[in-house]
Amino acid sequence: MIGARRDGTVMKKDGGGQSPKGSRIVASVAAGVIAGCIFAFFYPNGFFVPLPPVSHLIAESNSQVIFSQCESSERINILKAEFVAASERNAELKKQIRKLKEKLQLAEQGEDSAQKHVLVLGEQHKTGVFGTVKGLRTNPTVVPDESVNPSLAKILDKIAVNRELIVALANSNVKEELEIWFTSIKRVGIPNYLVVALDDEIVSFCQSNSVPVYKRDTSKGDEDKGIESIAKTGGNHAVSGLKFRFLREFLQLGYSVLVSDIDIVYLKNPFENLYRDSDVESMTDGHDNSTAYGYDDVFDEPKMGWARYAHTIRIWVYNSGFFYIRPTIPSIELLDRVTARLARENAWDQAVFNEELFFPSHPGYEGLHASKRTMDYFLFMNSKVLFKTVRKDPKLSKIKPVIVHVNYHPDKLVRMKAVVDYYVNGKLDALTPFPDGSE
């Protein structure tokens, strides 16, 4: 190879040598090849990938949608069904909320007593056809509250049958009558009865005769400071008035009570002859159909001329010494009313009992809305019916009553014994010596 210098001289180079310029060219080519291999490895499709045709994308999308629709159609149907069910439930809940709001407004306003009655007893109803409509007379019972008297609750749980029992108050003044009373109950086979003892002597007497007994604890004080003295020494009327105070706890505990005085002889099981459709079911002091169940009593006032005759409704009183009372709100209200009046008035408990049961609402007074039923006076017999009518009638004298209450006569003990002799021992002349009334 021939080369020339800048000074013009000619120089010769060996064929095996290589110039620096050639080496650089070779290095550049090699670097390009390596870089190309690297890019080819990592970007096989090049840096700029062309978008697929629009028609291809649409076709692919449609196929996916169709596939998705087919796959989820069953799920959609399920969701639709659930939505419909939820909508119906929501509508029902809204309806209930609306009714509750209406009831709440009525309760708060207190404008309509009939509507308030509906709140307690249930929904309103349309009337039926003529002759089929009957009003509600059986009120719902209260929720039992054992916290009122836990010790009494335990006793009643053992004694009561179908959550009902006979209850009588007694102190040592009536021990002989009490013995005839519980002996007649045992003879009939009545298991559910209880004596509320008003003194320790009666407690011992009942325990010695295997008679269920309960003595109320008055050591912690009582609103009526004279309750202990009445309980221990009070007469028939005074002791009778105490029962309205004591009975409240029985009703609060959820028990129906057949209240009984001691001057009663049991000849049948009274629980087999009750209707239980009213708040109070009581024996009557009446002696025939009119006096026992009510009648139209015409009052004559001649000076009124054409309007001289005024019609009145009369009924002889219920006897507060023998009645069945259910654990309802009206029943408890009755007890509260009678107890309150006896605490502030010098009144007879039987008169107050009947006034609260029968007096209607009028200006300045709100009557008690309690339902009531009069017992059959031949089955639940007072001593006036027995001695004035039944014992003299050949047919009626053969009827065996459920109980005989010697309420019309002060000589209670001897007449109670005579009743036992006549109906139990078969002595047909046992009732003969006694006058119709008292001497």
Tab-separated table of C-alpha atoms in Angstrom:
chain	number	residue	atom	x	y	z
A	1	MET	CA	0.000	0.000	0.000
A	2	ILE	CA	1.436	3.376	-0.954
A	3	GLY	CA	0.913	6.461	1.101
A	4	ALA	CA	2.124	10.043	0.865
A	5	ARG	CA	3.225	12.298	3.618
A	6	ARG	CA	2.258	15.905	3.953
A	7	ASP	CA	5.801	16.799	3.019
A	8	GLY	CA	5.373	15.053	-0.375
A	9	THR	CA	7.419	12.010	0.250
A	10	VAL	CA	6.033	8.654	-0.670
A	11	MET	CA	5.901	5.879	1.879
A	12	LYS	CA	4.969	2.163	1.543
A	13	LYS	CA	3.004	0.234	4.121
A	14	ASP	CA	2.774	-3.538	4.709
A	15	GLY	CA	-0.491	-5.271	3.555
A	16	GLY	CA	-0.991	-6.911	6.986
A	17	GLY	CA	-1.479	-3.544	8.900
A	18	GLN	CA	-4.863	-1.745	9.558
A	19	SER	CA	-5.669	1.955	9.937
A	20	PRO	CA	-7.468	3.445	12.961
A	21	LYS	CA	-10.374	4.662	10.746
A	22	GLY	CA	-11.228	1.134	9.670
A	23	SER	CA	-11.300	-0.087	13.195
A	24	ARG	CA	-13.869	2.520	14.121
A	25	ILE	CA	-16.162	1.527	11.309
A	26	VAL	CA	-16.059	-2.095	12.332
A	27	ALA	CA	-16.887	-1.208	15.964
A	28	SER	CA	-19.868	0.904	14.901
A	29	VAL	CA	-21.322	-1.878	12.787
A	30	ALA	CA	-20.901	-4.403	15.591
A	31	ALA	CA	-22.639	-2.106	18.077
A	32	GLY	CA	-25.537	-1.634	15.686
A	33	VAL	CA	-25.958	-5.334	15.218
A	34	ILE	CA	-26.002	-5.955	18.995
A	35	ALA	CA	-28.493	-3.157	19.603
A	36	GLY	CA	-30.714	-4.538	16.881
A	37	CYS	CA	-30.694	-7.954	18.483
A	38	ILE	CA	-31.668	-6.499	21.833
A	39	PHE	CA	-34.562	-4.458	20.416
A	40	ALA	CA	-35.700	-7.420	18.381
A	41	PHE	CA	-35.819	-9.534	21.516
A	42	PHE	CA	-37.789	-7.087	23.645
A	43	TYR	CA	-40.010	-5.559	20.941
A	44	PRO	CA	-40.690	-8.287	18.408
A	45	ASN	CA	-43.620	-6.274	16.952
A	46	GLY	CA	-41.716	-3.046	16.777
A	47	PHE	CA	-42.202	0.212	18.683
A	48	PHE	CA	-45.407	1.259	16.906
A	49	VAL	CA	-48.080	-1.473	16.803
A	50	PRO	CA	-50.897	-0.610	14.371
A	51	LEU	CA	-54.491	-0.619	15.755
A	52	PRO	CA	-56.783	-3.385	14.530
A	53	PRO	CA	-59.602	-2.388	12.191
A	54	VAL	CA	-62.723	-0.838	13.805
A	55	SER	CA	-64.945	-3.519	12.360
A	56	HIS	CA	-62.870	-6.142	14.091
A	57	LEU	CA	-63.261	-4.419	17.460
A	58	ILE	CA	-67.042	-4.094	17.073
A	59	ALA	CA	-67.420	-7.723	16.126
A	60	GLU	CA	-65.357	-8.809	19.095
A	61	SER	CA	-67.350	-6.567	21.470
A	62	ASN	CA	-70.678	-7.869	20.205
A	63	SER	CA	-69.607	-11.434	20.688
A	64	GLN	CA	-68.579	-10.676	24.277
A	65	VAL	CA	-71.908	-8.977	25.039
A	66	ILE	CA	-73.925	-11.834	23.595
A	67	PHE	CA	-71.894	-14.305	25.602
A	68	SER	CA	-72.340	-12.250	28.782
A	69	GLN	CA	-76.115	-11.950	28.251
A	70	CYS	CA	-76.510	-15.662	27.825
A	71	GLU	CA	-74.380	-16.361	30.839
A	72	SER	CA	-76.193	-13.969	33.267
A	73	SER	CA	-79.835	-14.200	32.122
A	74	GLU	CA	-80.714	-16.600	34.943
A	75	ARG	CA	-79.015	-14.352	37.497
A	76	ILE	CA	-80.964	-11.337	36.203
A	77	ASN	CA	-84.244	-13.189	36.613
A	78	ILE	CA	-83.307	-14.029	40.198
A	79	LEU	CA	-82.427	-10.411	40.926
A	80	LYS	CA	-85.705	-9.245	39.409
A	81	ALA	CA	-87.658	-11.648	41.621
A	82	GLU	CA	-85.753	-10.466	44.684
A	83	PHE	CA	-86.402	-6.852	43.736
A	84	VAL	CA	-90.129	-7.459	43.402
A	85	ALA	CA	-90.243	-9.244	46.764
A	86	ALA	CA	-88.261	-6.465	48.417
A	87	SER	CA	-90.586	-3.860	46.922
A	88	GLU	CA	-93.656	-5.629	48.218
A	89	ARG	CA	-92.095	-5.987	51.656
A	90	ASN	CA	-91.129	-2.335	51.637
A	91	ALA	CA	-94.687	-1.339	50.750
A	92	GLU	CA	-96.032	-3.490	53.591
A	93	LEU	CA	-93.595	-1.941	56.058
A	94	LYS	CA	-94.600	1.545	54.938
A	95	LYS	CA	-98.230	0.595	55.481
A	96	GLN	CA	-97.471	-0.672	58.989
A	97	ILE	CA	-95.474	2.466	59.788
A	98	ARG	CA	-98.387	4.603	58.642
A	99	LYS	CA	-100.811	2.679	60.860
A	100	LEU	CA	-98.484	2.909	63.837
A	101	LYS	CA	-98.134	6.649	63.337
A	102	GLU	CA	-101.902	7.003	63.229
A	103	LYS	CA	-102.298	4.963	66.406
A	104	LEU	CA	-99.581	6.951	68.125
A	105	GLN	CA	-101.263	10.212	67.202
A	106	LEU	CA	-104.586	8.970	68.540
A	107	ALA	CA	-102.967	7.800	71.757
A	108	GLU	CA	-101.202	11.118	72.254
A	109	GLN	CA	-104.198	13.237	71.443
A	110	GLY	CA	-106.580	11.183	73.579
A	111	GLU	CA	-109.527	12.609	71.650
A	112	ASP	CA	-111.451	9.474	70.883
A	113	SER	CA	-111.898	6.851	73.621
A	114	ALA	CA	-113.322	4.361	71.124
A	115	GLN	CA	-110.188	4.610	69.022
A	116	LYS	CA	-108.042	4.211	72.117
A	117	HIS	CA	-109.987	1.045	72.870
A	118	VAL	CA	-109.022	-0.190	69.402
A	119	LEU	CA	-105.363	0.461	70.156
A	120	VAL	CA	-105.541	-1.984	73.042
A	121	LEU	CA	-107.815	-4.618	71.584
A	122	GLY	CA	-106.668	-4.802	67.968
A	123	GLU	CA	-107.536	-3.695	64.467
A	124	GLN	CA	-110.840	-2.190	63.457
A	125	HIS	CA	-113.322	-4.422	61.650
A	126	LYS	CA	-116.210	-3.922	59.299
A	127	THR	CA	-119.660	-4.721	60.634
A	128	GLY	CA	-121.350	-7.973	59.724
A	129	VAL	CA	-124.887	-8.547	58.511
A	130	PHE	CA	-127.867	-7.667	60.674
A	131	GLY	CA	-128.186	-9.815	63.773
A	132	THR	CA	-124.598	-11.063	63.756
A	133	VAL	CA	-122.771	-8.127	65.350
A	134	LYS	CA	-121.570	-8.521	68.935
A	135	GLY	CA	-119.397	-6.178	70.939
A	136	LEU	CA	-116.243	-7.300	72.675
A	137	ARG	CA	-116.757	-7.958	76.378
A	138	THR	CA	-113.772	-10.155	77.249
A	139	ASN	CA	-110.816	-7.875	77.871
A	140	PRO	CA	-107.251	-9.186	77.482
A	141	THR	CA	-105.389	-10.144	80.638
A	142	VAL	CA	-102.367	-8.232	81.912
A	143	VAL	CA	-98.788	-9.438	81.604
A	144	PRO	CA	-97.895	-11.168	84.896
A	145	ASP	CA	-95.346	-9.310	87.023
A	146	GLU	CA	-93.788	-11.581	89.656
A	147	SER	CA	-91.621	-8.758	90.974
A	148	VAL	CA	-94.730	-7.371	92.708
A	149	ASN	CA	-94.614	-10.104	95.346
A	150	PRO	CA	-92.139	-12.965	94.694
A	151	SER	CA	-93.108	-14.922	97.809
A	152	LEU	CA	-96.816	-14.843	96.935
A	153	ALA	CA	-95.966	-15.757	93.342
A	154	LYS	CA	-94.307	-18.984	94.535
A	155	ILE	CA	-97.330	-19.916	96.653
A	156	LEU	CA	-99.796	-19.273	93.843
A	157	ASP	CA	-97.692	-21.236	91.380
A	158	LYS	CA	-98.158	-24.319	93.580
A	159	ILE	CA	-101.824	-23.832	94.494
A	160	ALA	CA	-103.584	-22.318	91.470
A	161	VAL	CA	-105.219	-24.452	88.783
A	162	ASN	CA	-105.327	-22.887	85.328
A	163	ARG	CA	-104.112	-19.675	86.982
A	164	GLU	CA	-107.242	-19.260	89.124
A	165	LEU	CA	-108.101	-19.903	92.757
A	166	ILE	CA	-110.488	-19.102	95.627
A	167	VAL	CA	-109.215	-16.465	98.051
A	168	ALA	CA	-110.676	-15.547	101.438
A	169	LEU	CA	-109.531	-13.137	104.150
A	170	ALA	CA	-109.942	-14.195	107.786
A	171	ASN	CA	-108.966	-13.190	111.294
A	172	SER	CA	-109.448	-15.035	114.571
A	173	ASN	CA	-112.926	-13.528	115.045
A	174	VAL	CA	-114.370	-15.924	112.457
A	175	LYS	CA	-112.461	-19.115	113.293
A	176	GLU	CA	-115.585	-21.304	113.651
A	177	GLU	CA	-117.117	-20.071	110.382
A	178	LEU	CA	-113.740	-20.509	108.708
A	179	GLU	CA	-113.643	-24.171	109.739
A	180	ILE	CA	-117.037	-24.845	108.141
A	181	TRP	CA	-115.859	-22.914	105.072
A	182	PHE	CA	-112.682	-24.895	104.372
A	183	THR	CA	-114.267	-28.190	105.426
A	184	SER	CA	-116.928	-27.751	102.756
A	185	ILE	CA	-114.252	-26.914	100.181
A	186	LYS	CA	-112.290	-30.050	101.041
A	187	ARG	CA	-115.472	-32.156	100.904
A	188	VAL	CA	-116.189	-30.991	97.354
A	189	GLY	CA	-112.568	-31.654	96.338
A	190	ILE	CA	-111.486	-28.150	95.377
A	191	PRO	CA	-107.664	-27.972	95.468
A	192	ASN	CA	-107.097	-24.347	94.448
A	193	TYR	CA	-107.971	-22.172	97.413
A	194	LEU	CA	-106.051	-19.939	99.802
A	195	VAL	CA	-106.737	-18.225	103.119
A	196	VAL	CA	-105.163	-14.803	103.559
A	197	ALA	CA	-104.562	-14.760	107.305
A	198	LEU	CA	-104.870	-11.430	109.028
A	199	ASP	CA	-103.298	-12.581	112.281
A	200	ASP	CA	-100.904	-15.256	113.513
A	201	GLU	CA	-103.640	-17.264	115.222
A	202	ILE	CA	-105.325	-17.929	111.864
A	203	VAL	CA	-101.960	-18.916	110.375
A	204	SER	CA	-101.494	-21.575	113.059
A	205	PHE	CA	-105.105	-22.694	112.776
A	206	CYS	CA	-104.867	-23.190	109.006
A	207	GLN	CA	-101.520	-24.944	109.213
A	208	SER	CA	-102.839	-27.352	111.823
A	209	ASN	CA	-105.730	-28.216	109.481
A	210	SER	CA	-103.605	-28.515	106.308
A	211	VAL	CA	-105.222	-25.450	104.785
A	212	PRO	CA	-103.155	-23.317	102.351
A	213	VAL	CA	-102.478	-20.018	104.092
A	214	TYR	CA	-100.637	-16.801	103.363
A	215	LYS	CA	-99.958	-13.882	105.690
A	216	ARG	CA	-99.092	-10.559	104.166
A	217	ASP	CA	-96.032	-8.818	105.561
A	218	THR	CA	-97.092	-5.462	106.968
A	219	SER	CA	-93.970	-4.851	109.051
A	220	LYS	CA	-92.419	-2.604	106.399
A	221	GLY	CA	-95.238	-0.085	106.639
A	222	ASP	CA	-98.361	0.560	104.612
A	223	GLU	CA	-100.139	3.576	103.217
A	224	ASP	CA	-103.067	2.823	105.477
A	225	LYS	CA	-101.654	2.980	109.004
A	226	GLY	CA	-104.718	1.286	110.464
A	227	ILE	CA	-104.504	-1.809	108.292
A	228	GLU	CA	-103.019	-4.049	111.004
A	229	SER	CA	-105.592	-3.094	113.608
A	230	ILE	CA	-108.413	-3.693	111.133
A	231	ALA	CA	-106.904	-7.013	110.125
A	232	LYS	CA	-106.638	-8.230	113.690
A	233	THR	CA	-109.790	-6.852	115.319
A	234	GLY	CA	-112.070	-5.623	112.546
A	235	GLY	CA	-115.596	-6.873	111.985
A	236	ASN	CA	-117.056	-8.384	108.820
A	237	HIS	CA	-117.466	-5.135	106.872
A	238	ALA	CA	-114.090	-3.722	107.897
A	239	VAL	CA	-112.239	-6.912	106.975
A	240	SER	CA	-114.219	-7.182	103.743
A	241	GLY	CA	-112.951	-3.762	102.706
A	242	LEU	CA	-109.332	-4.897	103.026
A	243	LYS	CA	-109.673	-7.482	100.291
A	244	PHE	CA	-109.721	-4.864	97.559
A	245	ARG	CA	-106.297	-3.693	98.665
A	246	PHE	CA	-104.850	-7.213	98.895
A	247	LEU	CA	-106.427	-8.536	95.684
A	248	ARG	CA	-104.451	-6.183	93.470
A	249	GLU	CA	-101.266	-8.222	93.883
A	250	PHE	CA	-103.043	-11.425	92.839
A	251	LEU	CA	-104.225	-9.777	89.639
A	252	GLN	CA	-100.837	-8.207	88.944
A	253	LEU	CA	-99.334	-11.680	89.188
A	254	GLY	CA	-101.735	-12.747	86.430
A	255	TYR	CA	-104.236	-14.857	88.413
A	256	SER	CA	-108.023	-14.872	88.245
A	257	VAL	CA	-109.524	-14.854	91.733
A	258	LEU	CA	-112.840	-16.118	93.044
A	259	VAL	CA	-113.240	-13.809	96.036
A	260	SER	CA	-115.036	-15.478	98.915
A	261	ASP	CA	-116.370	-14.410	102.276
A	262	ILE	CA	-116.115	-16.905	105.118
A	263	ASP	CA	-119.890	-17.274	105.668
A	264	ILE	CA	-120.232	-19.493	102.597
A	265	VAL	CA	-120.870	-23.226	102.314
A	266	TYR	CA	-119.522	-24.914	99.161
A	267	LEU	CA	-121.642	-27.737	97.737
A	268	LYS	CA	-120.143	-27.991	94.226
A	269	ASN	CA	-116.996	-26.827	92.465
A	270	PRO	CA	-117.746	-23.228	91.410
A	271	PHE	CA	-115.077	-23.235	88.703
A	272	GLU	CA	-117.235	-25.649	86.720
A	273	ASN	CA	-120.055	-23.088	86.597
A	274	LEU	CA	-118.273	-19.898	85.504
A	275	TYR	CA	-118.478	-18.208	82.099
A	276	ARG	CA	-115.200	-16.235	82.327
A	277	ASP	CA	-116.351	-13.828	79.614
A	278	SER	CA	-116.373	-10.659	81.725
A	279	ASP	CA	-114.053	-8.694	83.955
A	280	VAL	CA	-116.312	-9.294	86.952
A	281	GLU	CA	-118.733	-12.201	87.403
A	282	SER	CA	-120.644	-11.775	90.649
A	283	MET	CA	-123.419	-13.311	92.684
A	284	THR	CA	-126.406	-11.076	93.313
A	285	ASP	CA	-128.323	-9.945	96.361
A	286	GLY	CA	-131.474	-10.225	94.249
A	287	HIS	CA	-134.048	-12.887	95.079
A	288	ASP	CA	-135.934	-13.305	91.771
A	289	ASN	CA	-135.443	-12.675	88.061
A	290	SER	CA	-136.363	-9.002	88.261
A	291	THR	CA	-134.270	-8.052	91.245
A	292	ALA	CA	-131.332	-10.206	90.202
A	293	TYR	CA	-131.138	-9.294	86.516
A	294	GLY	CA	-132.829	-5.895	86.315
A	295	TYR	CA	-136.276	-4.479	85.622
A	296	ASP	CA	-138.170	-1.386	84.493
A	297	ASP	CA	-139.308	0.408	87.618
A	298	VAL	CA	-141.996	3.050	86.909
A	299	PHE	CA	-141.950	6.126	89.136
A	300	ASP	CA	-145.313	7.874	89.504
A	301	GLU	CA	-145.461	11.649	89.967
A	302	PRO	CA	-149.164	12.694	89.601
A	303	LYS	CA	-148.558	16.459	89.557
A	304	MET	CA	-146.735	16.043	86.208
A	305	GLY	CA	-150.071	15.180	84.562
A	306	TRP	CA	-149.556	13.520	81.178
A	307	ALA	CA	-145.870	12.876	82.020
A	308	ARG	CA	-146.561	11.532	85.519
A	309	TYR	CA	-144.926	8.158	84.825
A	310	ALA	CA	-141.111	8.070	84.639
A	311	HIS	CA	-139.396	4.828	83.757
A	312	THR	CA	-136.259	3.807	85.642
A	313	ILE	CA	-133.961	0.814	85.435
A	314	ARG	CA	-133.267	-0.999	88.677
A	315	ILE	CA	-131.114	-3.957	89.655
A	316	TRP	CA	-130.223	-5.253	93.075
A	317	VAL	CA	-126.577	-4.948	93.963
A	318	TYR	CA	-123.794	-7.407	93.339
A	319	ASN	CA	-122.516	-9.099	96.456
A	320	SER	CA	-118.914	-8.071	97.110
A	321	GLY	CA	-118.469	-11.174	99.248
A	322	PHE	CA	-118.484	-13.568	96.306
A	323	PHE	CA	-117.320	-12.605	92.835
A	324	TYR	CA	-114.919	-13.840	90.176
A	325	ILE	CA	-112.491	-11.237	88.874
A	326	ARG	CA	-110.124	-11.628	85.921
A	327	PRO	CA	-106.643	-10.012	85.767
A	328	THR	CA	-107.474	-7.210	83.349
A	329	ILE	CA	-106.827	-3.465	83.309
A	330	PRO	CA	-110.485	-2.576	84.082
A	331	SER	CA	-110.488	-5.071	86.969
A	332	ILE	CA	-107.375	-3.561	88.525
A	333	GLU	CA	-108.814	-0.085	87.994
A	334	LEU	CA	-111.934	-1.221	89.865
A	335	LEU	CA	-109.849	-2.379	92.828
A	336	ASP	CA	-107.908	0.883	92.845
A	337	ARG	CA	-111.068	2.964	92.742
A	338	VAL	CA	-112.738	1.071	95.578
A	339	THR	CA	-109.577	1.081	97.703
A	340	ALA	CA	-109.073	4.822	97.201
A	341	ARG	CA	-112.659	5.654	98.138
A	342	LEU	CA	-112.677	3.433	101.214
A	343	ALA	CA	-109.487	5.139	102.373
A	344	ARG	CA	-111.063	8.604	102.306
A	345	GLU	CA	-114.760	7.856	102.888
A	346	ASN	CA	-116.671	6.240	105.721
A	347	ALA	CA	-118.510	3.949	103.308
A	348	TRP	CA	-119.619	0.334	102.996
A	349	ASP	CA	-117.345	-1.550	100.601
A	350	GLN	CA	-120.265	-3.292	98.851
A	351	ALA	CA	-121.986	0.014	98.071
A	352	VAL	CA	-118.767	1.513	96.702
A	353	PHE	CA	-118.068	-1.672	94.718
A	354	ASN	CA	-121.426	-1.429	92.947
A	355	GLU	CA	-121.292	2.316	92.383
A	356	GLU	CA	-117.953	2.012	90.622
A	357	LEU	CA	-119.207	-0.899	88.517
A	358	PHE	CA	-122.529	0.616	87.442
A	359	PHE	CA	-122.398	4.403	87.518
A	360	PRO	CA	-122.037	5.744	83.948
A	361	SER	CA	-119.759	8.535	82.827
A	362	HIS	CA	-121.254	11.990	83.285
A	363	PRO	CA	-120.023	15.570	83.642
A	364	GLY	CA	-117.249	15.569	86.208
A	365	TYR	CA	-117.035	11.777	86.425
A	366	GLU	CA	-115.551	9.115	84.168
A	367	GLY	CA	-117.225	5.771	84.617
A	368	LEU	CA	-115.435	2.442	84.776
A	369	HIS	CA	-115.448	0.529	81.499
A	370	ALA	CA	-115.553	-2.955	82.995
A	371	SER	CA	-117.670	-5.794	81.650
A	372	LYS	CA	-119.820	-7.673	84.159
A	373	ARG	CA	-122.024	-10.746	84.442
A	374	THR	CA	-124.618	-11.691	87.059
A	375	MET	CA	-124.410	-15.258	88.339
A	376	ASP	CA	-127.429	-17.573	88.397
A	377	TYR	CA	-129.031	-16.813	91.760
A	378	PHE	CA	-130.317	-20.392	92.125
A	379	LEU	CA	-126.800	-21.807	91.740
A	380	PHE	CA	-124.918	-19.101	93.607
A	381	MET	CA	-127.577	-18.660	96.256
A	382	ASN	CA	-127.903	-15.997	98.918
A	383	SER	CA	-129.603	-16.836	102.196
A	384	LYS	CA	-132.690	-14.742	101.402
A	385	VAL	CA	-133.418	-16.915	98.361
A	386	LEU	CA	-132.876	-20.061	100.421
A	387	PHE	CA	-134.906	-19.219	103.513
A	388	LYS	CA	-137.653	-17.137	101.932
A	389	THR	CA	-138.291	-19.114	98.736
A	390	VAL	CA	-136.355	-22.323	98.048
A	391	ARG	CA	-136.941	-24.242	101.286
A	392	LYS	CA	-140.722	-23.732	100.907
A	393	ASP	CA	-140.943	-24.893	97.296
A	394	PRO	CA	-141.032	-28.692	96.733
A	395	LYS	CA	-139.351	-28.412	93.339
A	396	LEU	CA	-136.780	-25.737	94.127
A	397	SER	CA	-135.806	-27.438	97.379
A	398	LYS	CA	-134.529	-30.391	95.346
A	399	ILE	CA	-132.042	-28.223	93.463
A	400	LYS	CA	-128.556	-28.415	94.904
A	401	PRO	CA	-126.818	-25.046	94.538
A	402	VAL	CA	-123.102	-24.528	93.982
A	403	ILE	CA	-122.758	-22.392	97.116
A	404	VAL	CA	-124.972	-20.907	99.794
A	405	HIS	CA	-123.923	-17.507	101.103
A	406	VAL	CA	-125.396	-16.663	104.509
A	407	ASN	CA	-125.210	-12.941	103.814
A	408	TYR	CA	-128.745	-11.872	104.783
A	409	HIS	CA	-128.659	-13.197	108.329
A	410	PRO	CA	-126.517	-12.283	111.347
A	411	ASP	CA	-126.761	-15.732	112.973
A	412	LYS	CA	-124.311	-17.042	110.415
A	413	LEU	CA	-122.729	-19.954	112.245
A	414	VAL	CA	-125.943	-21.827	113.112
A	415	ARG	CA	-127.409	-21.281	109.653
A	416	MET	CA	-124.192	-22.482	107.996
A	417	LYS	CA	-124.420	-25.682	110.037
A	418	ALA	CA	-128.076	-26.059	109.047
A	419	VAL	CA	-127.172	-25.710	105.373
A	420	VAL	CA	-124.613	-28.510	105.744
A	421	ASP	CA	-127.164	-30.695	107.513
A	422	TYR	CA	-129.792	-30.099	104.826
A	423	TYR	CA	-127.714	-30.482	101.647
A	424	VAL	CA	-124.904	-32.754	102.823
A	425	ASN	CA	-126.300	-34.850	105.676
A	426	GLY	CA	-129.801	-35.131	104.227
A	427	LYS	CA	-131.716	-33.719	107.206
A	428	LEU	CA	-134.831	-32.409	105.471
A	429	ASP	CA	-136.042	-30.439	108.479
A	430	ALA	CA	-132.710	-28.747	109.164
A	431	LEU	CA	-133.864	-25.406	107.731
A	432	THR	CA	-137.336	-25.433	109.225
A	433	PRO	CA	-136.691	-23.794	112.631
A	434	PHE	CA	-135.351	-20.559	111.151
A	435	PRO	CA	-137.465	-17.515	110.284
A	436	ASP	CA	-137.284	-15.987	106.826
A	437	GLY	CA	-135.414	-12.977	108.123
A	438	SER	CA	-133.578	-12.165	111.296
A	439	GLU	CA	-135.273	-11.768	114.700
